[in-house]
Coordinates of C-alpha atoms in Angstrom, one line a residue:
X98 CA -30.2 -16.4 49.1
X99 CA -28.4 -13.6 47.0
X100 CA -29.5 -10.3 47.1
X101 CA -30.2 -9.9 43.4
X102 CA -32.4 -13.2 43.7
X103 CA -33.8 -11.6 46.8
X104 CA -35.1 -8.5 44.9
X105 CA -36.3 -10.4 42.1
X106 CA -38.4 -12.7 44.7
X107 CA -39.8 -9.4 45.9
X108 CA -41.2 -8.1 42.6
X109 CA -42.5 -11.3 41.8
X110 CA -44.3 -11.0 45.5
X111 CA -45.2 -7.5 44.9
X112 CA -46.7 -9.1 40.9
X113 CA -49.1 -11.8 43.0
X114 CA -50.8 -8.4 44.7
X115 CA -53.3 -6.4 42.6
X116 CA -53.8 -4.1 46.0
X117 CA -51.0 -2.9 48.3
X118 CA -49.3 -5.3 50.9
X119 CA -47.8 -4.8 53.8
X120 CA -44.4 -4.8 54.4
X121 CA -45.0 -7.9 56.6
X122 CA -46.3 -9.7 54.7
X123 CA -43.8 -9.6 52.1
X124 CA -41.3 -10.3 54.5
X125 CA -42.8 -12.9 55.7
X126 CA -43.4 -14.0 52.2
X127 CA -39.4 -13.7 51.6
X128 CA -37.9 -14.7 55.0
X129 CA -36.3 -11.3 55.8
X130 CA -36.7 -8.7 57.9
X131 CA -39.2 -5.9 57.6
X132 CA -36.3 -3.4 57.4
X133 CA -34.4 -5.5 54.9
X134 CA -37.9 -5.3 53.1
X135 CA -38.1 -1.6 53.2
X136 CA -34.0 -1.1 52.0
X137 CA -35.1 -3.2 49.5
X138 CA -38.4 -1.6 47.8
X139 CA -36.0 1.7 48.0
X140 CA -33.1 -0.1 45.8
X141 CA -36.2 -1.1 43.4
X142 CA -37.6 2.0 43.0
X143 CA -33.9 3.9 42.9
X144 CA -33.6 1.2 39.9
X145 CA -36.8 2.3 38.0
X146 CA -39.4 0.0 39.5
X147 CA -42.8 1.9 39.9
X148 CA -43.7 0.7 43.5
X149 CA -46.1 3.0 45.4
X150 CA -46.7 3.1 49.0
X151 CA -44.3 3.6 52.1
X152 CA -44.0 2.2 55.3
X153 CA -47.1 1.5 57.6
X154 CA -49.6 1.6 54.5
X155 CA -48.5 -1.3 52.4
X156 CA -47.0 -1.4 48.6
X157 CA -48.0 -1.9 45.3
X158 CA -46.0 -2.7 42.2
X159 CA -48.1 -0.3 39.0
X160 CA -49.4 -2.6 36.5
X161 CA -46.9 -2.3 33.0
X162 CA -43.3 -2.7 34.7
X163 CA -41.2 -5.3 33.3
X164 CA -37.7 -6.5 34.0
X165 CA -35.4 -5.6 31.3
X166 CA -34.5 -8.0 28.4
X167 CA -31.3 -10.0 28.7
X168 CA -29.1 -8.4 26.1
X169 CA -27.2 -10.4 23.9
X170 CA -23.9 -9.8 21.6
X171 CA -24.2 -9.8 17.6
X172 CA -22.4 -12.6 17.8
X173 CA -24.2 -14.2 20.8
X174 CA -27.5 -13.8 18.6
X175 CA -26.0 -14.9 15.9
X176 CA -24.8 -18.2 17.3
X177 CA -28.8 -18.0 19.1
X178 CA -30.4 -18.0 16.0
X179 CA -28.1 -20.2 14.2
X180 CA -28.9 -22.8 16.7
X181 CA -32.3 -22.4 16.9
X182 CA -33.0 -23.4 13.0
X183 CA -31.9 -27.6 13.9
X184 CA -35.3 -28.8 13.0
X185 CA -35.9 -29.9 16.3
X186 CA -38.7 -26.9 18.1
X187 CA -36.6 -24.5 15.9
X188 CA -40.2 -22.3 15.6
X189 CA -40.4 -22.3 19.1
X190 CA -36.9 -21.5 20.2
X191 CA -37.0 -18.6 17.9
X192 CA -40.1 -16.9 19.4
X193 CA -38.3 -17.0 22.8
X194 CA -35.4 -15.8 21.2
X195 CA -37.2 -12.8 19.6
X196 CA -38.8 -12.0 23.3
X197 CA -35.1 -11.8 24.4
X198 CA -33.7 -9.3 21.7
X199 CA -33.7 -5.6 22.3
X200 CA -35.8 -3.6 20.1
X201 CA -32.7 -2.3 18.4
X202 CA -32.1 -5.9 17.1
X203 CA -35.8 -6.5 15.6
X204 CA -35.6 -8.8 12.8
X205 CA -32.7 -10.2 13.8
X206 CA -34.0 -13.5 14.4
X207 CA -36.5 -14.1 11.7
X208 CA -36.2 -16.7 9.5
X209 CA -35.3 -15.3 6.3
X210 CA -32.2 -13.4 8.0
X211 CA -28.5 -15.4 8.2

């Protein structure tokens, strides 16, 4: 397993846990190490994650934190949109389309644009 899949794996573990977990368990959870588990909450947090706790009391990830959109070219959401009007789910294409698109680009993807 990648690391980048790795930390993504642990936020989702930390999401399943309303109250703080042990480190542990989520390396139990993950199949790592209990120190690879602590390196790892610290690269989280050093990348914006809001995780509370610390070793020997467990962690919890604060309700509200979301991974960052994907962010696309002009031209990638361009060719996005473009693709996404063929009849076929075109409504429904374009709603996950507009859940990908930075707030920058708002509008970008509704219908009456080109």
């Amino acid at each position: 397993m990648s690391r980048a899949q790795r930390l993504l794996d642990l936020i989702q573990a930390l999401r399943r846990h309303r109250r703080p977990v042990a480190g542990a368990v989520l390396a139990a959870d993950l199949g790592v190490s209990l120190r690879t588990v602590y390196r790892d909450i610290e690269t989280l947090k050093a990348q914006g994650a809001d995780i509370e706790g610390e070793a020997g009391l467990g962690y919890v990830l604060r309700p509200g934190f979301l991974l960052p959109p994907l962010m696309f070219s002009e031209e990638e959401i361009e060719a996005l949109v473009l693709g996404s009007r063929w009849p076929l789910s075109g409504r429904l294409r374009r709603r996950r389309l507009e859940g990908l698109c930075p707030s920058s680009r708002e509008g970008v993807v509704s219908p009456g644009r080109r």
